[in-house]
Short mmCIF file of C-alpha atoms in Angstrom, two decimals:
data_model
loop_
_atom_site.label_atom_id
_atom_site.label_comp_id
_atom_site.label_asym_id
_atom_site.label_seq_id
_atom_site.Cartn_x
_atom_site.Cartn_y
_atom_site.Cartn_z
CA UNK A 1 38.00 -19.44 -6.73
CA UNK A 2 35.39 -20.24 -4.56
CA UNK A 3 31.80 -20.48 -5.78
CA UNK A 4 29.51 -17.65 -5.54
CA UNK A 5 27.79 -17.71 -2.24
CA UNK A 6 30.20 -20.35 -1.14
CA UNK A 7 31.13 -18.64 1.97
CA UNK A 8 27.79 -18.01 2.30
CA UNK A 9 26.09 -21.50 2.13
CA UNK A 10 29.09 -22.67 4.50
CA UNK A 11 26.83 -21.55 6.99
CA UNK A 12 23.78 -22.20 6.30
CA UNK A 13 22.45 -25.53 8.13
CA UNK A 14 21.16 -28.08 4.89
CA UNK A 15 17.82 -29.03 6.81
CA UNK A 16 16.91 -25.79 7.65
CA UNK A 17 17.91 -24.36 4.29
CA UNK A 18 15.74 -27.27 3.10
CA UNK A 19 13.37 -26.18 5.50
CA UNK A 20 12.78 -22.41 4.63
CA UNK A 21 13.17 -22.88 0.80
CA UNK A 22 12.18 -26.67 -0.13
CA UNK A 23 8.80 -26.63 1.56
CA UNK A 24 7.72 -22.97 -0.07
CA UNK A 25 4.28 -22.84 0.19
CA UNK A 26 2.56 -23.41 -3.42
CA UNK A 27 -1.09 -21.34 -4.01
CA UNK A 28 -3.54 -22.79 -6.34
CA UNK A 29 -4.09 -22.41 -9.06
CA UNK A 30 -0.57 -20.31 -9.05
CA UNK A 31 0.27 -18.49 -12.55
CA UNK A 32 3.01 -18.68 -14.72
CA UNK A 33 4.56 -15.50 -13.36
CA UNK A 34 4.09 -15.74 -9.96
CA UNK A 35 5.31 -19.36 -9.44
CA UNK A 36 8.80 -17.70 -11.76
CA UNK A 37 8.95 -14.24 -9.14
CA UNK A 38 8.73 -17.21 -6.05
CA UNK A 39 11.45 -19.68 -8.08
CA UNK A 40 13.42 -16.47 -8.07
CA UNK A 41 13.17 -16.23 -4.34
CA UNK A 42 14.36 -19.47 -4.20
CA UNK A 43 17.28 -19.53 -6.36
CA UNK A 44 18.74 -16.00 -4.48
CA UNK A 45 18.08 -17.21 -1.09
CA UNK A 46 19.38 -20.34 -2.07
CA UNK A 47 22.79 -18.70 -3.47
CA UNK A 48 23.43 -16.81 -0.33
CA UNK A 49 21.64 -17.70 2.91
CA UNK A 50 21.10 -16.01 5.68
CA UNK A 51 22.51 -12.17 6.18
CA UNK A 52 25.68 -12.43 8.70
CA UNK A 53 27.42 -9.67 10.61
CA UNK A 54 30.28 -9.70 8.14
CA UNK A 55 27.89 -7.53 6.09
CA UNK A 56 27.78 -3.83 6.91
CA UNK A 57 23.94 -3.04 7.12
CA UNK A 58 24.13 -6.21 9.48
CA UNK A 59 26.57 -5.71 11.30
CA UNK A 60 25.01 -5.03 14.72
CA UNK A 61 22.48 -7.24 14.63
CA UNK A 62 22.98 -11.69 14.50
CA UNK A 63 20.06 -14.01 13.23
CA UNK A 64 22.50 -16.71 12.83
CA UNK A 65 20.99 -18.59 15.90
CA UNK A 66 17.84 -19.20 13.22
CA UNK A 67 20.04 -21.97 12.00
CA UNK A 68 19.10 -23.81 15.02
CA UNK A 69 16.32 -26.56 15.27
CA UNK A 70 13.68 -27.97 13.15
CA UNK A 71 11.20 -25.32 11.33
CA UNK A 72 8.24 -25.52 9.33
CA UNK A 73 5.38 -23.36 8.42
CA UNK A 74 2.58 -21.91 10.76
CA UNK A 75 -1.15 -23.38 10.75
CA UNK A 76 -3.70 -21.63 12.76
CA UNK A 77 -4.16 -22.33 16.64
CA UNK A 78 -6.74 -24.54 17.59
CA UNK A 79 -8.04 -21.22 19.81
CA UNK A 80 -8.17 -17.75 17.99
CA UNK A 81 -9.88 -15.25 21.23
CA UNK A 82 -11.63 -12.16 19.32
CA UNK A 83 -9.12 -9.16 19.45
CA UNK A 84 -9.26 -6.31 20.63
CA UNK A 85 -9.00 -3.14 17.36
CA UNK A 86 -7.47 0.22 17.97
CA UNK A 87 -9.47 2.29 15.86
CA UNK A 88 -13.29 3.44 15.92
CA UNK A 89 -15.79 3.91 13.38
CA UNK A 90 -16.04 3.52 9.48
CA UNK A 91 -12.61 1.31 9.04
CA UNK A 92 -11.69 -1.77 7.28
CA UNK A 93 -10.07 -4.24 8.92
CA UNK A 94 -7.53 -7.28 7.86
CA UNK A 95 -6.81 -10.54 10.89
CA UNK A 96 -4.04 -12.52 10.04
CA UNK A 97 -3.48 -14.91 12.19
CA UNK A 98 -0.06 -16.69 12.24
CA UNK A 99 0.55 -15.16 8.81
CA UNK A 100 -2.75 -16.30 7.71
CA UNK A 101 -5.95 -14.53 6.34
CA UNK A 102 -8.54 -14.75 8.84
CA UNK A 103 -12.07 -14.09 7.74
CA UNK A 104 -13.98 -14.36 11.20
CA UNK A 105 -12.39 -11.28 12.88
CA UNK A 106 -11.66 -9.12 9.39
CA UNK A 107 -14.57 -6.56 8.25
CA UNK A 108 -14.21 -5.44 4.79
CA UNK A 109 -16.18 -2.75 2.53
CA UNK A 110 -17.21 -2.59 -1.08
CA UNK A 111 -14.95 -0.34 -3.08
CA UNK A 112 -16.03 1.03 -6.71
CA UNK A 113 -14.56 0.39 -10.05
CA UNK A 114 -10.85 -1.67 -9.75
CA UNK A 115 -10.26 -0.51 -6.55
CA UNK A 116 -9.49 -3.23 -3.64
CA UNK A 117 -8.88 -3.68 0.04
CA UNK A 118 -8.45 -7.43 1.22
CA UNK A 119 -5.95 -10.44 1.18
CA UNK A 120 -3.61 -11.49 -1.07
CA UNK A 121 -5.03 -14.72 -2.13
CA UNK A 122 -8.33 -13.23 -3.73
CA UNK A 123 -6.07 -10.33 -4.83
CA UNK A 124 -4.01 -12.80 -6.69
CA UNK A 125 -7.52 -14.39 -8.16
CA UNK A 126 -9.10 -11.17 -9.05
CA UNK A 127 -8.26 -10.29 -12.77
CA UNK A 128 -9.60 -6.86 -12.18
CA UNK A 129 -7.09 -5.69 -9.61
CA UNK A 130 -3.83 -6.96 -11.70
CA UNK A 131 -1.19 -6.55 -9.36
CA UNK A 132 1.18 -8.47 -11.52
CA UNK A 133 3.21 -5.68 -12.50
CA UNK A 134 3.51 -4.44 -9.51
CA UNK A 135 3.98 -7.68 -7.06
CA UNK A 136 8.01 -7.63 -6.58
CA UNK A 137 9.13 -4.81 -8.57
CA UNK A 138 10.59 -3.00 -5.72
CA UNK A 139 12.12 -5.88 -4.03
CA UNK A 140 13.66 -6.49 -7.17
CA UNK A 141 15.08 -3.37 -7.15
CA UNK A 142 16.81 -3.69 -3.22
CA UNK A 143 17.53 -7.36 -3.05
CA UNK A 144 18.32 -8.69 0.02
CA UNK A 145 18.52 -12.25 0.93
CA UNK A 146 15.60 -12.02 3.51
CA UNK A 147 13.12 -10.51 1.12
CA UNK A 148 14.15 -13.14 -1.42
CA UNK A 149 13.04 -15.49 1.55
CA UNK A 150 9.80 -14.30 1.72
CA UNK A 151 9.24 -13.79 -2.02
CA UNK A 152 10.11 -17.86 -2.21
CA UNK A 153 7.41 -18.26 0.45
CA UNK A 154 4.20 -15.78 -0.81
CA UNK A 155 1.21 -16.87 0.55
CA UNK A 156 -0.16 -15.03 2.18
CA UNK A 157 -0.67 -10.85 3.17
CA UNK A 158 -2.69 -8.06 2.14
CA UNK A 159 -2.98 -6.00 -0.71
CA UNK A 160 -4.55 -1.96 -1.06
CA UNK A 161 -4.91 -0.59 -4.65
CA UNK A 162 -6.98 2.69 -4.39
CA UNK A 163 -6.77 4.78 -7.44
CA UNK A 164 -8.84 8.34 -8.25
CA UNK A 165 -10.79 8.19 -4.06
CA UNK A 166 -9.57 11.74 -2.51
CA UNK A 167 -11.76 10.56 0.92
CA UNK A 168 -9.32 9.34 3.09
CA UNK A 169 -10.01 5.48 4.01
CA UNK A 170 -9.25 3.74 7.12
CA UNK A 171 -7.50 0.53 7.78
CA UNK A 172 -6.33 -1.31 10.22
CA UNK A 173 -4.11 -4.42 9.51
CA UNK A 174 -3.93 -7.10 12.68
CA UNK A 175 -1.71 -9.32 13.00
CA UNK A 176 -1.94 -12.47 15.34
CA UNK A 177 1.06 -14.09 16.01
CA UNK A 178 0.72 -17.33 18.20
CA UNK A 179 2.93 -19.63 17.16
CA UNK A 180 2.26 -23.48 18.06
CA UNK A 181 4.56 -26.28 19.47
CA UNK A 182 8.04 -26.52 18.22
CA UNK A 183 9.48 -23.24 15.96
CA UNK A 184 7.85 -21.98 13.00
CA UNK A 185 7.65 -19.24 10.56
CA UNK A 186 5.32 -17.07 8.37
CA UNK A 187 6.35 -15.01 5.44
CA UNK A 188 3.42 -12.38 4.91
CA UNK A 189 3.79 -10.40 1.69
CA UNK A 190 1.51 -6.65 1.21
CA UNK A 191 1.41 -4.84 -1.66
CA UNK A 192 -0.11 -0.63 -1.45
CA UNK A 193 -0.50 1.12 -4.47
CA UNK A 194 -1.90 4.31 -4.41
CA UNK A 195 -2.78 7.11 -7.03
CA UNK A 196 -4.41 10.11 -8.43
CA UNK A 197 -4.45 11.61 -5.13
CA UNK A 198 -6.16 8.68 -3.23
CA UNK A 199 -5.57 8.69 0.58
CA UNK A 200 -4.89 6.42 3.09
CA UNK A 201 -4.77 6.29 7.22
CA UNK A 202 -2.91 2.41 7.63
CA UNK A 203 -2.20 1.22 11.53
CA UNK A 204 -0.34 -2.51 11.37
CA UNK A 205 0.08 -4.27 14.67
CA UNK A 206 2.06 -7.31 15.53
CA UNK A 207 0.78 -9.11 18.66
CA UNK A 208 2.14 -12.12 20.40
CA UNK A 209 0.92 -13.25 23.90
CA UNK A 210 2.27 -16.07 23.71
CA UNK A 211 6.06 -17.38 24.41
CA UNK A 212 6.33 -19.72 21.80
CA UNK A 213 9.14 -19.34 19.50
CA UNK A 214 8.68 -18.30 15.59
CA UNK A 215 10.10 -16.17 13.25
CA UNK A 216 8.06 -14.01 11.32
CA UNK A 217 9.25 -12.54 8.27
CA UNK A 218 7.75 -9.78 6.64
CA UNK A 219 7.99 -7.78 3.00
CA UNK A 220 5.69 -5.28 1.95
CA UNK A 221 6.46 -3.03 -1.59
CA UNK A 222 4.55 0.49 -1.60
CA UNK A 223 3.71 2.84 -4.50
CA UNK A 224 3.17 6.10 -3.10
CA UNK A 225 2.06 8.35 -6.42
CA UNK A 226 0.43 11.25 -8.64
CA UNK A 227 -0.34 13.11 -5.32
CA UNK A 228 -1.15 10.99 -3.25
CA UNK A 229 -0.82 10.28 0.69
CA UNK A 230 -0.12 7.64 2.76
CA UNK A 231 0.47 7.67 6.78
CA UNK A 232 1.27 4.34 8.38
CA UNK A 233 1.59 3.75 12.09
CA UNK A 234 2.97 -0.05 13.14
CA UNK A 235 3.26 -1.85 16.39
CA UNK A 236 5.98 -4.03 16.76
CA UNK A 237 4.32 -6.29 20.09
CA UNK A 238 5.23 -9.42 19.18
CA UNK A 239 5.94 -12.40 21.72
CA UNK A 240 9.32 -12.67 24.13
CA UNK A 241 10.93 -15.53 22.03
CA UNK A 242 9.65 -14.37 18.65
CA UNK A 243 12.15 -13.26 16.20
CA UNK A 244 10.57 -10.25 14.04
CA UNK A 245 11.95 -8.69 10.60
CA UNK A 246 9.78 -6.07 8.98
CA UNK A 247 10.80 -5.20 5.09
CA UNK A 248 8.96 -2.10 3.73
CA UNK A 249 10.38 -0.43 -0.04
CA UNK A 250 9.01 2.39 -1.11
CA UNK A 251 8.35 4.48 -4.08
CA UNK A 252 6.64 8.65 -3.47
CA UNK A 253 5.83 10.06 -6.64
CA UNK A 254 5.36 13.37 -7.71
CA UNK A 255 3.41 15.72 -5.08
CA UNK A 256 3.16 12.76 -3.15
CA UNK A 257 3.91 12.04 0.78
CA UNK A 258 5.08 9.12 3.17
CA UNK A 259 4.13 9.24 6.99
CA UNK A 260 5.88 6.01 8.87
CA UNK A 261 5.31 6.05 13.01
CA UNK A 262 6.68 2.87 14.26
CA UNK A 263 6.89 1.61 17.75
CA UNK A 264 8.69 -1.38 18.96
CA UNK A 265 8.61 -2.64 21.79
CA UNK A 266 8.26 -6.30 21.87
CA UNK A 267 10.21 -9.64 20.65
CA UNK A 268 13.29 -11.33 20.98
CA UNK A 269 14.61 -9.34 18.36
CA UNK A 270 12.91 -6.57 15.84
CA UNK A 271 14.37 -5.28 12.97
CA UNK A 272 12.02 -2.87 11.53
CA UNK A 273 14.08 -1.62 7.65
CA UNK A 274 12.65 0.98 5.87
CA UNK A 275 13.78 1.84 2.26
CA UNK A 276 12.02 5.00 1.31
CA UNK A 277 12.56 6.09 -2.64
CA UNK A 278 11.75 9.72 -3.45
CA UNK A 279 10.90 8.92 -7.07
CA UNK A 280 9.14 12.53 -7.93
CA UNK A 281 9.95 16.31 -8.04
CA UNK A 282 8.20 17.85 -5.13
CA UNK A 283 8.08 13.98 -3.11
CA UNK A 284 8.51 13.92 0.21
CA UNK A 285 8.72 11.49 3.46
CA UNK A 286 8.18 12.02 7.21
CA UNK A 287 10.00 8.64 9.50
CA UNK A 288 9.47 8.27 12.63
CA UNK A 289 9.98 5.18 15.66
CA UNK A 290 9.92 5.27 19.37
CA UNK A 291 11.83 1.60 20.55
CA UNK A 292 11.31 -0.10 24.06
CA UNK A 293 13.92 -2.78 24.66
CA UNK A 294 14.24 -4.80 27.93
CA UNK A 295 15.91 -7.26 29.49
CA UNK A 296 17.94 -9.13 26.88
CA UNK A 297 15.92 -7.63 23.70
CA UNK A 298 17.49 -6.78 20.40
CA UNK A 299 15.72 -3.84 18.54
CA UNK A 300 17.31 -2.53 15.40
CA UNK A 301 16.01 -0.02 12.94
CA UNK A 302 17.68 0.65 9.74
CA UNK A 303 16.46 3.38 7.48
CA UNK A 304 17.26 4.48 3.83
CA UNK A 305 15.96 7.28 2.34
CA UNK A 306 17.05 8.01 -1.23
CA UNK A 307 16.43 11.30 -2.46
CA UNK A 308 16.69 11.20 -6.67
CA UNK A 309 14.42 14.29 -7.74
CA UNK A 310 14.78 18.01 -7.09
CA UNK A 311 12.55 19.79 -4.16
CA UNK A 312 12.25 16.45 -2.47
CA UNK A 313 11.92 16.35 1.62
CA UNK A 314 13.07 14.13 3.69
CA UNK A 315 12.84 13.58 7.92
CA UNK A 316 13.61 11.18 10.31
CA UNK A 317 13.26 10.67 13.85
CA UNK A 318 14.16 8.44 15.79
CA UNK A 319 14.08 7.90 19.87
CA UNK A 320 14.28 5.31 22.24
CA UNK A 321 14.89 3.89 25.72
CA UNK A 322 16.96 0.63 26.53
CA UNK A 323 16.78 -1.07 29.83
CA UNK A 324 18.42 -4.05 31.04
CA UNK A 325 20.86 -6.17 28.77
CA UNK A 326 19.01 -4.87 26.01
CA UNK A 327 20.73 -3.54 22.69
CA UNK A 328 19.27 -0.81 20.00
CA UNK A 329 20.51 -0.47 16.45
CA UNK A 330 20.04 2.27 14.35
CA UNK A 331 21.18 2.84 10.95
CA UNK A 332 19.94 5.99 9.43
CA UNK A 333 21.29 6.76 5.09
CA UNK A 334 20.39 10.04 3.92
CA UNK A 335 21.34 9.98 -0.01
CA UNK A 336 21.07 12.61 -2.49
CA UNK A 337 21.25 11.63 -6.30
CA UNK A 338 23.05 13.99 -8.18
CA UNK A 339 20.17 15.33 -10.01
CA UNK A 340 18.10 15.68 -6.86
CA UNK A 341 19.54 19.72 -6.18
CA UNK A 342 16.64 21.35 -3.97
CA UNK A 343 16.40 18.12 -1.49
CA UNK A 344 16.03 18.78 1.96
CA UNK A 345 16.84 15.66 4.51
CA UNK A 346 17.40 16.10 8.21
CA UNK A 347 18.26 12.59 10.79
CA UNK A 348 17.89 12.42 13.98
CA UNK A 349 18.41 9.78 16.56
CA UNK A 350 18.27 9.91 20.16
CA UNK A 351 18.30 7.36 22.97
CA UNK A 352 18.47 6.77 26.84
CA UNK A 353 20.13 4.21 28.47
CA UNK A 354 18.51 3.44 31.58
CA UNK A 355 21.10 0.69 33.20
CA UNK A 356 24.53 0.32 32.75
CA UNK A 357 24.55 -2.99 30.99
CA UNK A 358 22.33 -1.77 27.79
CA UNK A 359 23.88 -0.51 24.50
CA UNK A 360 23.21 1.28 21.73
CA UNK A 361 24.84 1.11 18.65
CA UNK A 362 23.79 4.62 16.25
CA UNK A 363 25.44 4.60 12.56
CA UNK A 364 24.32 7.45 10.82
CA UNK A 365 25.09 8.40 7.12
CA UNK A 366 24.99 10.89 4.66
CA UNK A 367 25.52 10.37 0.88
CA UNK A 368 25.45 13.85 -0.72
CA UNK A 369 25.79 13.66 -5.09
CA UNK A 370 24.41 17.24 -5.36
CA UNK A 371 24.61 20.96 -5.36
CA UNK A 372 21.94 23.52 -3.56
CA UNK A 373 20.96 20.61 -0.77
CA UNK A 374 20.28 20.66 2.82
CA UNK A 375 20.95 18.14 4.75
CA UNK A 376 21.65 17.04 8.78
CA UNK A 377 22.61 14.63 11.02
CA UNK A 378 22.81 13.85 14.88
CA UNK A 379 22.68 10.66 17.49
CA UNK A 380 23.29 11.07 20.95
CA UNK A 381 23.29 8.23 23.68
CA UNK A 382 23.09 9.17 27.50
CA UNK A 383 22.34 8.70 30.78
CA UNK A 384 18.43 9.99 32.31
CA UNK A 385 19.56 14.01 33.04
CA UNK A 386 20.51 13.20 36.20
CA UNK A 387 19.33 17.24 37.45
CA UNK A 388 16.22 16.26 36.14
CA UNK A 389 15.66 13.53 38.53
CA UNK A 390 17.24 15.07 41.39
CA UNK A 391 14.94 17.70 41.07
CA UNK A 392 11.52 15.68 40.56
CA UNK A 393 12.76 13.27 43.81
CA UNK A 394 12.82 16.59 45.96
CA UNK A 395 9.78 17.41 44.91
CA UNK A 396 8.72 13.84 46.92
CA UNK A 397 8.03 11.68 44.00
CA UNK A 398 9.20 8.51 44.33
CA UNK A 399 12.31 7.45 42.11
CA UNK A 400 10.45 4.93 39.13
CA UNK A 401 7.16 7.55 38.95
CA UNK A 402 10.22 10.14 38.23
CA UNK A 403 11.94 8.16 36.27
CA UNK A 404 8.93 7.21 34.21
CA UNK A 405 8.20 11.20 34.09
CA UNK A 406 11.74 11.59 32.26
CA UNK A 407 11.27 9.04 30.06
CA UNK A 408 7.79 9.61 28.81
CA UNK A 409 8.60 13.33 28.23
CA UNK A 410 11.76 12.73 26.04
CA UNK A 411 9.75 9.75 23.92
CA UNK A 412 7.04 12.30 23.39
CA UNK A 413 8.96 14.47 20.83
CA UNK A 414 8.38 11.66 17.98
CA UNK A 415 5.05 11.06 18.86
CA UNK A 416 4.05 14.84 18.82
CA UNK A 417 5.69 15.72 14.51
CA UNK A 418 2.58 12.77 13.90
CA UNK A 419 -0.87 13.10 13.87
CA UNK A 420 -2.52 10.22 16.19
CA UNK A 421 -6.30 11.54 16.14
CA UNK A 422 -6.57 8.34 14.52
CA UNK A 423 -5.00 5.97 16.65
CA UNK A 424 -6.55 7.74 19.60
CA UNK A 425 -3.48 8.04 21.76
CA UNK A 426 -2.70 4.10 21.24
CA UNK A 427 1.05 4.60 20.85
CA UNK A 428 1.08 6.89 24.29
CA UNK A 429 -0.71 4.30 26.28
CA UNK A 430 1.59 1.19 24.98
CA UNK A 431 4.54 3.50 26.19
CA UNK A 432 3.38 4.33 29.72
CA UNK A 433 3.01 0.83 30.08
CA UNK A 434 6.59 -0.39 29.79
CA UNK A 435 7.97 2.71 31.30
CA UNK A 436 6.44 1.33 34.39
CA UNK A 437 7.36 -1.94 34.26
CA UNK A 438 10.92 -1.26 33.65
#
C-alpha cells in the first residue's frame, strides 16, 4: 500500500514544492496560534500537492503547468501608477500591489468601538480586533489543497470586522497585480466578519496590465451573522499570462443575507470558487456571475451552496460568452441537509459560444436530503440566435455590432438581478468593451 499522498507527490516537482512552502513568509512577530496555523497549511499541502484532474472538482481545470519553472514570492514593482477607483463618495479604499498592502493609495476611516477595516498585518497587532477565533476557522471545515497552500503563506490581505453598524459601509479593494521578471506568486488572505445587523457593500477588483507570469492564489473567509448583509462585487481582470484562483468560504447566519456578483474577463486561467453555508433559519444567498473568455483563455466558476437550516433560500445565475479557442467551466451544486425543511434553491447556467472552437463544460448538481423543499436547475449552451442576428443585419446593422447587441442582451439578465447603483454601471462597461473586441 502506498503512503497517504504518495500518488500526488510524485506529480509535484520537488523544487516547486520547496519554493511554495519552504519559503513560506514569516510575519514578525508571529503569535503561536498563527505559527501553528501556517504550519498546518504547510503540512497539509505537502501531503497532497496541487489538485489534479483526477479529482472530481478539478476534472475540467488543469493547473499542473504550475509545476514548471522557478517561482518566488512577489515584491513591489519599481513604478506604481496611481489607480482609478470605481466607487465615489464616502468609501474606505485599500490598495494591494502584487499581494502587498500599499498604504500610499489607500484611504482608511476611523470606526467606532472595536470595529475594523484595514490590512491583515495591522489587525494581527491589535488585540481589540481579535481575529484569532475566525482566521482559518471556515477553511478548516472545507479543506482543499489550494487553500492550504494559501494558509501556509499567510502574509497580507484585508480584514473587515464590524458589529452593530446599521448604516451601510462602502469598501473598495483594489489588487494591482503586475508580477515582475520571472515567475512570481502571492497568496492574499482575507477575513470578513459582520455581526448584529451590520451592512457592507464591497467591491473587490483584480487588475493586471502586464504580460508577466504570476500566480494569484486568494482565499477569503466570510461570516455574515445575526441579521447582517454583505454585497460583494468581484471583478477578475488579471494580466494575459496570469493564473488567478480565488476561494471564498462563507457562513450565513440567522436572517442574514450574502450577495455575490462576479465578472471574469482576464487572465490565462481563472477559477472563482465559492462555498456558501446557510447556517441559520431564514438565511439567504444570491450568487451571480458573468464570464467572458477568448483566444485560449480558461475560466472556471465552481459553486456549492449548502442549506443546513429551515427556510433558507439561494439563487445561482451564471451566464457567459466564449470566443476563439476559450474553454469555460461551471460546476454548480445545491445541497439541502436533512434538517433544512422549507429550503428554496434555484440554479441556472447559460453560455453562448461565439466560435466553433470554443468549449463549455457545465455540471449542475442537486443533493436533497429533506422533504418540503423547492429546488431546480437548468443549463444550456449554444450559439447566438440566428434569426435575431438575421433580423438585425436586415436592418442595416453591421455583423460585429449585431453580435455585440445580442451578447449584451444575453448577459444583461445577470446584472439586472443585482443593485448596481453602487458601482455606477462598471460591470456593463467592462463587457461592452470585451464584446466589441472579439
